């Protein structure tokens, strides 16, 4: 009897005492255990391949583009690897920037350490943040570490250095992350660039090939210097717990290509967005990219080409849930994938005739004017708007108490007339692009041309 009364009393106290209730083993616990820098709330990335970004291919020459990038509205400049490139087993004349010869040095092709500092300072002065591409999984064959610490590298069955297994990355050899010296060397290099040059974070190449505990340890060490932003080239949520602010949305990128080529319909995106809502922490940012150095939106006529579907998918990448980015040259319709191992040039000549630049600028403005479109924890969930043509019309709402955005996307090569199923999208809005005031009623019918889209907003800034 006394035990029963004691148990009842304990339950009563737990119900009235928040501290006691917090000890409930079944109470949900926060998954993400890091603080995202406040400046990532509306951040849009811009990737710079320094070698190709200007005819000179230098940091100093790249500075001339800063006012233009500021006008577009991007916030975070991602510099592809800035280190000296290995010569042994080099691919092509200039080699891959992902074949790192020295984690503590600057590639003389791009300029000097002073030139890099000048670029970072100039970018900061104009309100940008700058992140570096970090290649932790492997080094060049002639990285100084291979001679000084051969035991820091993985070996093949013959006992020799070897490239990353299964890939054709013959110009690099894999580090052995079981060795404390490897972790110390790479980790302190990361801290060096943040402390001495003012770098604001990193994009980590093949981040999943490096042990997660290293990334978590290093994030803590970097935060002791100052807040940083970390983007992982990887695909799973555990990296966002204590190490990375954002990861890639490879599945999304692959799926939109299939839809653009007519190999899938709009409903193919349902699985991605269902997983995004149900299996990922809301704080995690997922990079919904159209193109980067591995993929060009205009290239060729097959795998990489979006054709007339491109504007709709660009608009979706900037307004749906996800971290948005621009790859250098995307804003001027650069039509080719840039050479990776040779000097190449972005074709800037189409800038005045390419509508993509103005579209990107307007989308960024629209995004920042509507808080529900913010990144990660700051933005609103996408809620599916039911309609009677789901194979064509991809429709959704993002809203909170003050702001609402309705997205209507015809993700097909044929015009669509579709009836909205309920009152969720109902409201009076201002239309993106035209500025017209538009009223949508419950169960209204909407019409969109092939690959057409409409973005409607109310209550924004």
GROMACS .gro file of C-alpha atoms in nm:
model
  461
    1UNK     CA    1   0.000   0.000   0.000
    2UNK     CA    2   0.279   0.242   0.092
    3UNK     CA    3   0.461   0.159  -0.234
    4UNK     CA    4   0.143   0.225  -0.433
    5UNK     CA    5   0.096   0.562  -0.263
    6UNK     CA    6   0.461   0.651  -0.322
    7UNK     CA    7   0.429   0.566  -0.690
    8UNK     CA    8   0.114   0.772  -0.722
    9UNK     CA    9   0.282   1.064  -0.546
   10UNK     CA   10   0.584   1.038  -0.782
   11UNK     CA   11   0.359   1.047  -1.087
   12UNK     CA   12   0.169   1.345  -0.948
   13UNK     CA   13   0.493   1.532  -0.883
   14UNK     CA   14   0.621   1.452  -1.233
   15UNK     CA   15   0.303   1.595  -1.381
   16UNK     CA   16   0.347   1.924  -1.195
   17UNK     CA   17   0.726   1.946  -1.184
   18UNK     CA   18   0.889   2.013  -1.524
   19UNK     CA   19   1.234   1.918  -1.394
   20UNK     CA   20   1.102   1.582  -1.281
   21UNK     CA   21   0.912   1.532  -1.607
   22UNK     CA   22   1.226   1.607  -1.804
   23UNK     CA   23   1.381   1.295  -1.657
   24UNK     CA   24   1.116   1.081  -1.829
   25UNK     CA   25   1.311   0.822  -2.031
   26UNK     CA   26   1.042   0.834  -2.301
   27UNK     CA   27   1.053   1.209  -2.346
   28UNK     CA   28   1.182   1.304  -2.693
   29UNK     CA   29   1.534   1.441  -2.698
   30UNK     CA   30   1.680   1.688  -2.950
   31UNK     CA   31   1.880   1.507  -3.218
   32UNK     CA   32   2.086   1.796  -3.349
   33UNK     CA   33   2.345   1.907  -3.094
   34UNK     CA   34   2.509   2.202  -3.266
   35UNK     CA   35   2.422   2.565  -3.327
   36UNK     CA   36   2.398   2.684  -3.685
   37UNK     CA   37   2.552   3.028  -3.743
   38UNK     CA   38   2.278   3.290  -3.760
   39UNK     CA   39   2.403   3.403  -4.101
   40UNK     CA   40   2.306   3.067  -4.253
   41UNK     CA   41   1.934   3.140  -4.207
   42UNK     CA   42   1.890   3.281  -4.560
   43UNK     CA   43   2.224   3.172  -4.702
   44UNK     CA   44   2.265   3.092  -5.073
   45UNK     CA   45   2.594   2.933  -5.181
   46UNK     CA   46   2.801   3.019  -5.486
   47UNK     CA   47   3.069   2.771  -5.596
   48UNK     CA   48   3.389   2.914  -5.745
   49UNK     CA   49   3.634   2.706  -5.948
   50UNK     CA   50   3.922   2.953  -5.921
   51UNK     CA   51   4.109   2.804  -6.215
   52UNK     CA   52   3.822   2.870  -6.455
   53UNK     CA   53   3.643   3.160  -6.291
   54UNK     CA   54   3.852   3.426  -6.467
   55UNK     CA   55   4.097   3.424  -6.760
   56UNK     CA   56   4.377   3.479  -6.510
   57UNK     CA   57   4.252   3.202  -6.279
   58UNK     CA   58   4.362   3.385  -5.964
   59UNK     CA   59   4.216   3.501  -5.634
   60UNK     CA   60   4.296   3.864  -5.719
   61UNK     CA   61   4.109   3.845  -6.049
   62UNK     CA   62   3.814   3.675  -5.879
   63UNK     CA   63   3.774   3.978  -5.653
   64UNK     CA   64   3.645   4.176  -5.951
   65UNK     CA   65   3.333   3.957  -5.952
   66UNK     CA   66   3.237   4.031  -5.591
   67UNK     CA   67   3.013   4.330  -5.666
   68UNK     CA   68   2.832   4.128  -5.933
   69UNK     CA   69   2.779   3.837  -5.696
   70UNK     CA   70   2.658   4.077  -5.430
   71UNK     CA   71   2.398   4.206  -5.674
   72UNK     CA   72   2.277   3.853  -5.748
   73UNK     CA   73   2.225   3.805  -5.374
   74UNK     CA   74   2.446   3.508  -5.285
   75UNK     CA   75   2.593   3.498  -4.935
   76UNK     CA   76   2.847   3.216  -4.903
   77UNK     CA   77   3.134   3.177  -5.150
   78UNK     CA   78   3.262   2.821  -5.177
   79UNK     CA   79   3.617   2.805  -5.312
   80UNK     CA   80   3.714   2.471  -5.464
   81UNK     CA   81   4.042   2.334  -5.317
   82UNK     CA   82   4.308   2.604  -5.294
   83UNK     CA   83   4.609   2.382  -5.218
   84UNK     CA   84   4.906   2.286  -5.439
   85UNK     CA   85   4.821   1.995  -5.670
   86UNK     CA   86   5.027   1.677  -5.683
   87UNK     CA   87   5.249   1.607  -5.983
   88UNK     CA   88   5.302   1.234  -5.939
   89UNK     CA   89   5.036   1.037  -6.131
   90UNK     CA   90   4.872   1.369  -6.218
   91UNK     CA   91   4.571   1.362  -6.447
   92UNK     CA   92   4.592   1.602  -6.741
   93UNK     CA   93   4.826   1.899  -6.766
   94UNK     CA   94   4.720   2.077  -6.447
   95UNK     CA   95   4.577   1.797  -6.237
   96UNK     CA   96   4.275   1.774  -6.012
   97UNK     CA   97   4.236   2.031  -5.734
   98UNK     CA   98   4.121   1.736  -5.522
   99UNK     CA   99   4.475   1.589  -5.534
  100UNK     CA  100   4.620   1.782  -5.240
  101UNK     CA  101   4.997   1.812  -5.211
  102UNK     CA  102   5.009   2.024  -4.895
  103UNK     CA  103   4.721   2.108  -4.658
  104UNK     CA  104   4.904   2.417  -4.530
  105UNK     CA  105   4.994   2.582  -4.862
  106UNK     CA  106   4.829   2.775  -5.146
  107UNK     CA  107   4.841   2.663  -5.508
  108UNK     CA  108   5.074   2.914  -5.682
  109UNK     CA  109   4.852   2.881  -5.988
  110UNK     CA  110   4.593   3.082  -5.794
  111UNK     CA  111   4.826   3.329  -5.620
  112UNK     CA  112   4.992   3.360  -5.282
  113UNK     CA  113   4.875   3.324  -4.924
  114UNK     CA  114   4.855   3.704  -4.913
  115UNK     CA  115   4.634   3.698  -5.223
  116UNK     CA  116   4.399   3.448  -5.060
  117UNK     CA  117   4.380   3.661  -4.745
  118UNK     CA  118   4.310   3.966  -4.958
  119UNK     CA  119   4.024   3.785  -5.133
  120UNK     CA  120   3.874   3.671  -4.802
  121UNK     CA  121   3.904   4.019  -4.651
  122UNK     CA  122   3.749   4.178  -4.961
  123UNK     CA  123   3.463   3.928  -4.953
  124UNK     CA  124   3.403   3.990  -4.583
  125UNK     CA  125   3.402   4.364  -4.642
  126UNK     CA  126   3.114   4.318  -4.886
  127UNK     CA  127   2.915   4.095  -4.651
  128UNK     CA  128   3.008   3.750  -4.787
  129UNK     CA  129   3.123   3.445  -4.599
  130UNK     CA  130   3.393   3.222  -4.751
  131UNK     CA  131   3.426   2.845  -4.714
  132UNK     CA  132   3.703   2.621  -4.847
  133UNK     CA  133   3.674   2.282  -5.010
  134UNK     CA  134   3.847   2.032  -4.781
  135UNK     CA  135   3.981   1.701  -4.914
  136UNK     CA  136   4.037   1.487  -4.605
  137UNK     CA  137   3.995   1.134  -4.739
  138UNK     CA  138   4.303   1.127  -4.960
  139UNK     CA  139   4.613   1.320  -5.068
  140UNK     CA  140   4.834   1.345  -5.373
  141UNK     CA  141   5.094   1.070  -5.412
  142UNK     CA  142   5.367   1.328  -5.357
  143UNK     CA  143   5.216   1.492  -5.052
  144UNK     CA  144   5.498   1.538  -4.800
  145UNK     CA  145   5.315   1.308  -4.559
  146UNK     CA  146   5.368   1.006  -4.785
  147UNK     CA  147   5.743   1.024  -4.724
  148UNK     CA  148   5.743   1.160  -4.370
  149UNK     CA  149   5.470   0.931  -4.238
  150UNK     CA  150   5.409   0.640  -4.475
  151UNK     CA  151   5.232   0.459  -4.191
  152UNK     CA  152   4.959   0.724  -4.207
  153UNK     CA  153   4.828   0.575  -4.531
  154UNK     CA  154   4.615   0.273  -4.611
  155UNK     CA  155   4.786  -0.008  -4.803
  156UNK     CA  156   4.665  -0.254  -5.064
  157UNK     CA  157   4.708  -0.632  -5.045
  158UNK     CA  158   5.069  -0.591  -5.162
  159UNK     CA  159   5.147  -0.340  -4.890
  160UNK     CA  160   5.158  -0.041  -5.128
  161UNK     CA  161   4.978   0.294  -5.120
  162UNK     CA  162   4.649   0.278  -5.306
  163UNK     CA  163   4.381   0.512  -5.439
  164UNK     CA  164   4.030   0.514  -5.295
  165UNK     CA  165   3.897   0.162  -5.356
  166UNK     CA  166   3.682   0.096  -5.663
  167UNK     CA  167   3.695   0.452  -5.801
  168UNK     CA  168   3.927   0.561  -6.083
  169UNK     CA  169   4.096   0.821  -5.863
  170UNK     CA  170   4.444   0.711  -5.966
  171UNK     CA  171   4.601   1.048  -5.882
  172UNK     CA  172   4.538   1.018  -5.506
  173UNK     CA  173   4.612   0.780  -5.218
  174UNK     CA  174   4.396   0.717  -4.913
  175UNK     CA  175   4.486   0.828  -4.563
  176UNK     CA  176   4.443   0.585  -4.274
  177UNK     CA  177   4.205   0.753  -4.032
  178UNK     CA  178   4.287   0.504  -3.757
  179UNK     CA  179   4.611   0.697  -3.706
  180UNK     CA  180   4.596   0.983  -3.451
  181UNK     CA  181   4.863   1.168  -3.647
  182UNK     CA  182   4.637   1.190  -3.953
  183UNK     CA  183   4.357   1.337  -3.747
  184UNK     CA  184   4.587   1.588  -3.580
  185UNK     CA  185   4.748   1.699  -3.907
  186UNK     CA  186   4.425   1.751  -4.100
  187UNK     CA  187   4.236   1.892  -3.801
  188UNK     CA  188   4.503   2.148  -3.721
  189UNK     CA  189   4.517   2.246  -4.088
  190UNK     CA  190   4.145   2.318  -4.077
  191UNK     CA  191   4.197   2.532  -3.769
  192UNK     CA  192   4.487   2.714  -3.934
  193UNK     CA  193   4.279   2.843  -4.225
  194UNK     CA  194   3.998   2.953  -3.994
  195UNK     CA  195   4.228   3.124  -3.747
  196UNK     CA  196   4.492   3.274  -3.977
  197UNK     CA  197   4.299   3.349  -4.297
  198UNK     CA  198   3.949   3.406  -4.162
  199UNK     CA  199   3.776   3.120  -4.343
  200UNK     CA  200   3.414   3.075  -4.233
  201UNK     CA  201   3.388   2.698  -4.270
  202UNK     CA  202   3.427   2.408  -4.509
  203UNK     CA  203   3.268   2.198  -4.775
  204UNK     CA  204   3.402   1.847  -4.701
  205UNK     CA  205   3.474   1.627  -5.002
  206UNK     CA  206   3.339   1.268  -4.973
  207UNK     CA  207   3.279   1.337  -4.606
  208UNK     CA  208   3.131   0.993  -4.542
  209UNK     CA  209   3.466   0.829  -4.619
  210UNK     CA  210   3.614   0.996  -4.311
  211UNK     CA  211   3.513   0.873  -3.961
  212UNK     CA  212   3.226   1.069  -3.813
  213UNK     CA  213   3.394   1.106  -3.476
  214UNK     CA  214   3.671   1.310  -3.641
  215UNK     CA  215   3.421   1.554  -3.787
  216UNK     CA  216   3.240   1.587  -3.455
  217UNK     CA  217   3.564   1.649  -3.266
  218UNK     CA  218   3.683   1.900  -3.523
  219UNK     CA  219   3.355   2.091  -3.531
  220UNK     CA  220   3.392   2.150  -3.156
  221UNK     CA  221   3.751   2.266  -3.200
  222UNK     CA  222   3.658   2.504  -3.482
  223UNK     CA  223   3.372   2.647  -3.279
  224UNK     CA  224   3.625   2.736  -3.009
  225UNK     CA  225   3.777   2.974  -3.265
  226UNK     CA  226   3.448   3.112  -3.398
  227UNK     CA  227   3.115   2.997  -3.547
  228UNK     CA  228   3.159   2.808  -3.874
  229UNK     CA  229   2.939   2.657  -4.144
  230UNK     CA  230   3.005   2.298  -4.253
  231UNK     CA  231   2.869   2.131  -4.569
  232UNK     CA  232   2.923   1.757  -4.621
  233UNK     CA  233   2.937   1.596  -4.961
  234UNK     CA  234   2.739   1.303  -4.827
  235UNK     CA  235   2.386   1.176  -4.797
  236UNK     CA  236   2.293   1.067  -4.443
  237UNK     CA  237   2.144   1.243  -4.144
  238UNK     CA  238   2.389   1.132  -3.875
  239UNK     CA  239   2.645   1.381  -4.006
  240UNK     CA  240   2.409   1.665  -3.914
  241UNK     CA  241   2.396   1.575  -3.546
  242UNK     CA  242   2.720   1.724  -3.416
  243UNK     CA  243   2.936   1.792  -3.721
  244UNK     CA  244   2.769   1.942  -4.027
  245UNK     CA  245   2.507   2.206  -4.086
  246UNK     CA  246   2.421   2.069  -4.429
  247UNK     CA  247   2.460   1.765  -4.654
  248UNK     CA  248   2.395   1.697  -5.021
  249UNK     CA  249   2.055   1.600  -5.163
  250UNK     CA  250   2.186   1.358  -5.424
  251UNK     CA  251   1.854   1.173  -5.447
  252UNK     CA  252   1.671   1.497  -5.523
  253UNK     CA  253   1.926   1.593  -5.789
  254UNK     CA  254   1.903   1.254  -5.963
  255UNK     CA  255   1.523   1.251  -5.946
  256UNK     CA  256   1.471   1.592  -6.105
  257UNK     CA  257   1.694   1.488  -6.396
  258UNK     CA  258   1.478   1.182  -6.452
  259UNK     CA  259   1.161   1.391  -6.444
  260UNK     CA  260   1.311   1.644  -6.687
  261UNK     CA  261   1.392   1.363  -6.931
  262UNK     CA  262   1.043   1.211  -6.905
  263UNK     CA  263   1.168   0.902  -6.722
  264UNK     CA  264   0.957   0.977  -6.414
  265UNK     CA  265   0.663   1.200  -6.326
  266UNK     CA  266   0.602   1.455  -6.052
  267UNK     CA  267   0.498   1.190  -5.799
  268UNK     CA  268   0.855   1.058  -5.803
  269UNK     CA  269   0.945   1.343  -5.567
  270UNK     CA  270   0.699   1.227  -5.301
  271UNK     CA  271   0.938   0.973  -5.155
  272UNK     CA  272   1.214   1.231  -5.116
  273UNK     CA  273   0.995   1.487  -4.943
  274UNK     CA  274   0.825   1.224  -4.724
  275UNK     CA  275   1.168   1.107  -4.604
  276UNK     CA  276   1.283   1.466  -4.561
  277UNK     CA  277   0.993   1.536  -4.325
  278UNK     CA  278   0.975   1.206  -4.140
  279UNK     CA  279   1.334   1.082  -4.121
  280UNK     CA  280   1.550   1.396  -4.108
  281UNK     CA  281   1.586   1.652  -3.828
  282UNK     CA  282   1.428   1.981  -3.926
  283UNK     CA  283   1.748   2.162  -3.831
  284UNK     CA  284   1.945   1.979  -4.101
  285UNK     CA  285   1.994   2.162  -4.429
  286UNK     CA  286   2.001   1.958  -4.750
  287UNK     CA  287   2.168   2.102  -5.059
  288UNK     CA  288   1.915   2.104  -5.346
  289UNK     CA  289   2.155   2.181  -5.628
  290UNK     CA  290   2.096   2.199  -6.002
  291UNK     CA  291   2.460   2.182  -6.104
  292UNK     CA  292   2.811   2.184  -5.961
  293UNK     CA  293   3.159   2.089  -6.079
  294UNK     CA  294   3.040   1.730  -6.135
  295UNK     CA  295   2.723   1.816  -6.324
  296UNK     CA  296   2.623   2.086  -6.571
  297UNK     CA  297   2.260   2.175  -6.637
  298UNK     CA  298   2.305   2.255  -7.005
  299UNK     CA  299   2.567   2.000  -7.110
  300UNK     CA  300   2.496   1.774  -7.407
  301UNK     CA  301   2.159   1.630  -7.500
  302UNK     CA  302   2.128   1.336  -7.264
  303UNK     CA  303   2.206   1.282  -6.898
  304UNK     CA  304   2.291   1.635  -6.793
  305UNK     CA  305   2.046   1.835  -6.999
  306UNK     CA  306   1.731   1.976  -6.835
  307UNK     CA  307   1.605   2.142  -7.154
  308UNK     CA  308   1.290   2.353  -7.112
  309UNK     CA  309   1.236   2.208  -6.764
  310UNK     CA  310   1.534   2.398  -6.623
  311UNK     CA  311   1.364   2.720  -6.501
  312UNK     CA  312   1.099   2.523  -6.310
  313UNK     CA  313   1.354   2.309  -6.130
  314UNK     CA  314   1.571   2.609  -6.052
  315UNK     CA  315   1.265   2.777  -5.900
  316UNK     CA  316   1.185   2.465  -5.699
  317UNK     CA  317   1.543   2.446  -5.570
  318UNK     CA  318   1.514   2.801  -5.433
  319UNK     CA  319   1.165   2.778  -5.283
  320UNK     CA  320   1.118   2.420  -5.167
  321UNK     CA  321   1.285   2.293  -4.853
  322UNK     CA  322   1.659   2.290  -4.913
  323UNK     CA  323   1.982   2.486  -4.916
  324UNK     CA  324   2.020   2.666  -5.250
  325UNK     CA  325   2.335   2.719  -5.454
  326UNK     CA  326   2.467   2.853  -5.784
  327UNK     CA  327   2.761   2.700  -5.969
  328UNK     CA  328   2.989   2.955  -6.136
  329UNK     CA  329   2.867   3.018  -6.489
  330UNK     CA  330   2.518   2.886  -6.422
  331UNK     CA  331   2.392   3.243  -6.409
  332UNK     CA  332   2.510   3.308  -6.768
  333UNK     CA  333   2.395   2.976  -6.918
  334UNK     CA  334   2.746   2.834  -6.955
  335UNK     CA  335   2.666   2.533  -7.173
  336UNK     CA  336   2.957   2.299  -7.111
  337UNK     CA  337   3.096   2.110  -6.818
  338UNK     CA  338   3.427   2.275  -6.737
  339UNK     CA  339   3.740   2.067  -6.789
  340UNK     CA  340   3.864   1.924  -6.464
  341UNK     CA  341   4.234   1.871  -6.533
  342UNK     CA  342   4.305   2.148  -6.785
  343UNK     CA  343   4.260   2.523  -6.808
  344UNK     CA  344   3.912   2.602  -6.932
  345UNK     CA  345   3.698   2.913  -6.942
  346UNK     CA  346   3.347   2.994  -6.841
  347UNK     CA  347   3.164   3.150  -7.133
  348UNK     CA  348   3.055   3.479  -6.980
  349UNK     CA  349   2.954   3.624  -7.319
  350UNK     CA  350   2.590   3.516  -7.290
  351UNK     CA  351   2.534   3.713  -6.974
  352UNK     CA  352   2.318   3.982  -7.132
  353UNK     CA  353   2.116   3.732  -7.334
  354UNK     CA  354   2.071   3.469  -7.064
  355UNK     CA  355   1.752   3.498  -6.861
  356UNK     CA  356   1.890   3.267  -6.594
  357UNK     CA  357   2.086   3.545  -6.424
  358UNK     CA  358   1.780   3.761  -6.366
  359UNK     CA  359   1.575   3.457  -6.264
  360UNK     CA  360   1.830   3.359  -5.999
  361UNK     CA  361   1.852   3.714  -5.868
  362UNK     CA  362   1.474   3.743  -5.849
  363UNK     CA  363   1.438   3.405  -5.681
  364UNK     CA  364   1.691   3.498  -5.414
  365UNK     CA  365   1.505   3.823  -5.350
  366UNK     CA  366   1.174   3.634  -5.332
  367UNK     CA  367   1.326   3.378  -5.098
  368UNK     CA  368   1.462   3.639  -4.860
  369UNK     CA  369   1.137   3.835  -4.866
  370UNK     CA  370   0.943   3.531  -4.744
  371UNK     CA  371   1.069   3.395  -4.409
  372UNK     CA  372   0.888   3.063  -4.456
  373UNK     CA  373   1.143   2.986  -4.731
  374UNK     CA  374   1.442   3.017  -4.496
  375UNK     CA  375   1.689   2.733  -4.442
  376UNK     CA  376   1.650   2.446  -4.198
  377UNK     CA  377   1.501   2.524  -3.859
  378UNK     CA  378   1.403   2.876  -3.962
  379UNK     CA  379   1.183   2.784  -4.258
  380UNK     CA  380   0.838   2.626  -4.277
  381UNK     CA  381   0.760   2.272  -4.380
  382UNK     CA  382   0.633   2.201  -4.730
  383UNK     CA  383   0.277   2.070  -4.705
  384UNK     CA  384   0.140   1.883  -5.003
  385UNK     CA  385  -0.157   2.041  -5.182
  386UNK     CA  386  -0.374   1.764  -5.321
  387UNK     CA  387  -0.491   1.794  -5.682
  388UNK     CA  388  -0.646   1.570  -5.945
  389UNK     CA  389  -0.339   1.564  -6.176
  390UNK     CA  390  -0.059   1.459  -5.939
  391UNK     CA  391   0.154   1.306  -6.216
  392UNK     CA  392   0.192   1.656  -6.360
  393UNK     CA  393   0.114   1.916  -6.095
  394UNK     CA  394   0.353   1.926  -5.798
  395UNK     CA  395   0.180   2.161  -5.555
  396UNK     CA  396   0.261   2.264  -5.201
  397UNK     CA  397   0.227   2.534  -4.935
  398UNK     CA  398   0.483   2.665  -4.687
  399UNK     CA  399   0.326   2.883  -4.419
  400UNK     CA  400   0.333   3.011  -4.065
  401UNK     CA  401   0.106   3.257  -3.888
  402UNK     CA  402   0.228   3.558  -4.086
  403UNK     CA  403   0.364   3.436  -4.419
  404UNK     CA  404   0.242   3.190  -4.682
  405UNK     CA  405   0.388   3.072  -5.012
  406UNK     CA  406   0.201   2.854  -5.259
  407UNK     CA  407   0.403   2.666  -5.522
  408UNK     CA  408   0.241   2.524  -5.835
  409UNK     CA  409   0.478   2.334  -6.067
  410UNK     CA  410   0.383   2.155  -6.388
  411UNK     CA  411   0.664   1.900  -6.400
  412UNK     CA  412   0.571   1.764  -6.741
  413UNK     CA  413   0.614   1.841  -7.109
  414UNK     CA  414   0.238   1.889  -7.159
  415UNK     CA  415   0.004   2.167  -7.042
  416UNK     CA  416  -0.203   2.082  -6.736
  417UNK     CA  417  -0.543   2.185  -6.608
  418UNK     CA  418  -0.584   2.062  -6.253
  419UNK     CA  419  -0.836   2.102  -5.974
  420UNK     CA  420  -0.707   2.172  -5.623
  421UNK     CA  421  -0.868   1.936  -5.374
  422UNK     CA  422  -0.918   2.148  -5.063
  423UNK     CA  423  -0.891   2.488  -4.896
  424UNK     CA  424  -0.523   2.465  -4.797
  425UNK     CA  425  -0.400   2.681  -5.089
  426UNK     CA  426  -0.686   2.933  -5.065
  427UNK     CA  427  -0.586   3.295  -5.019
  428UNK     CA  428  -0.498   3.623  -5.184
  429UNK     CA  429  -0.140   3.649  -5.301
  430UNK     CA  430   0.113   3.849  -5.497
  431UNK     CA  431   0.253   3.651  -5.790
  432UNK     CA  432   0.627   3.605  -5.836
  433UNK     CA  433   0.744   3.756  -6.162
  434UNK     CA  434   0.433   3.951  -6.259
  435UNK     CA  435   0.357   4.123  -5.928
  436UNK     CA  436  -0.014   4.067  -5.989
  437UNK     CA  437  -0.259   4.019  -5.705
  438UNK     CA  438  -0.410   3.672  -5.738
  439UNK     CA  439  -0.689   3.507  -5.541
  440UNK     CA  440  -0.702   3.129  -5.515
  441UNK     CA  441  -1.022   2.974  -5.385
  442UNK     CA  442  -1.086   2.638  -5.227
  443UNK     CA  443  -1.098   2.369  -5.497
  444UNK     CA  444  -1.007   2.615  -5.771
  445UNK     CA  445  -0.886   2.498  -6.110
  446UNK     CA  446  -0.539   2.605  -6.219
  447UNK     CA  447  -0.376   2.595  -6.563
  448UNK     CA  448  -0.005   2.581  -6.638
  449UNK     CA  449   0.186   2.542  -6.964
  450UNK     CA  450   0.440   2.266  -7.016
  451UNK     CA  451   0.711   2.302  -6.749
  452UNK     CA  452   0.534   2.611  -6.621
  453UNK     CA  453   0.527   2.718  -6.258
  454UNK     CA  454   0.368   2.981  -6.037
  455UNK     CA  455   0.489   3.109  -5.701
  456UNK     CA  456   0.235   3.302  -5.496
  457UNK     CA  457   0.309   3.474  -5.166
  458UNK     CA  458   0.139   3.677  -4.898
  459UNK     CA  459   0.255   3.827  -4.570
  460UNK     CA  460   0.625   3.844  -4.656
  461UNK     CA  461   0.869   4.117  -4.574
   0.00000   0.00000   0.00000
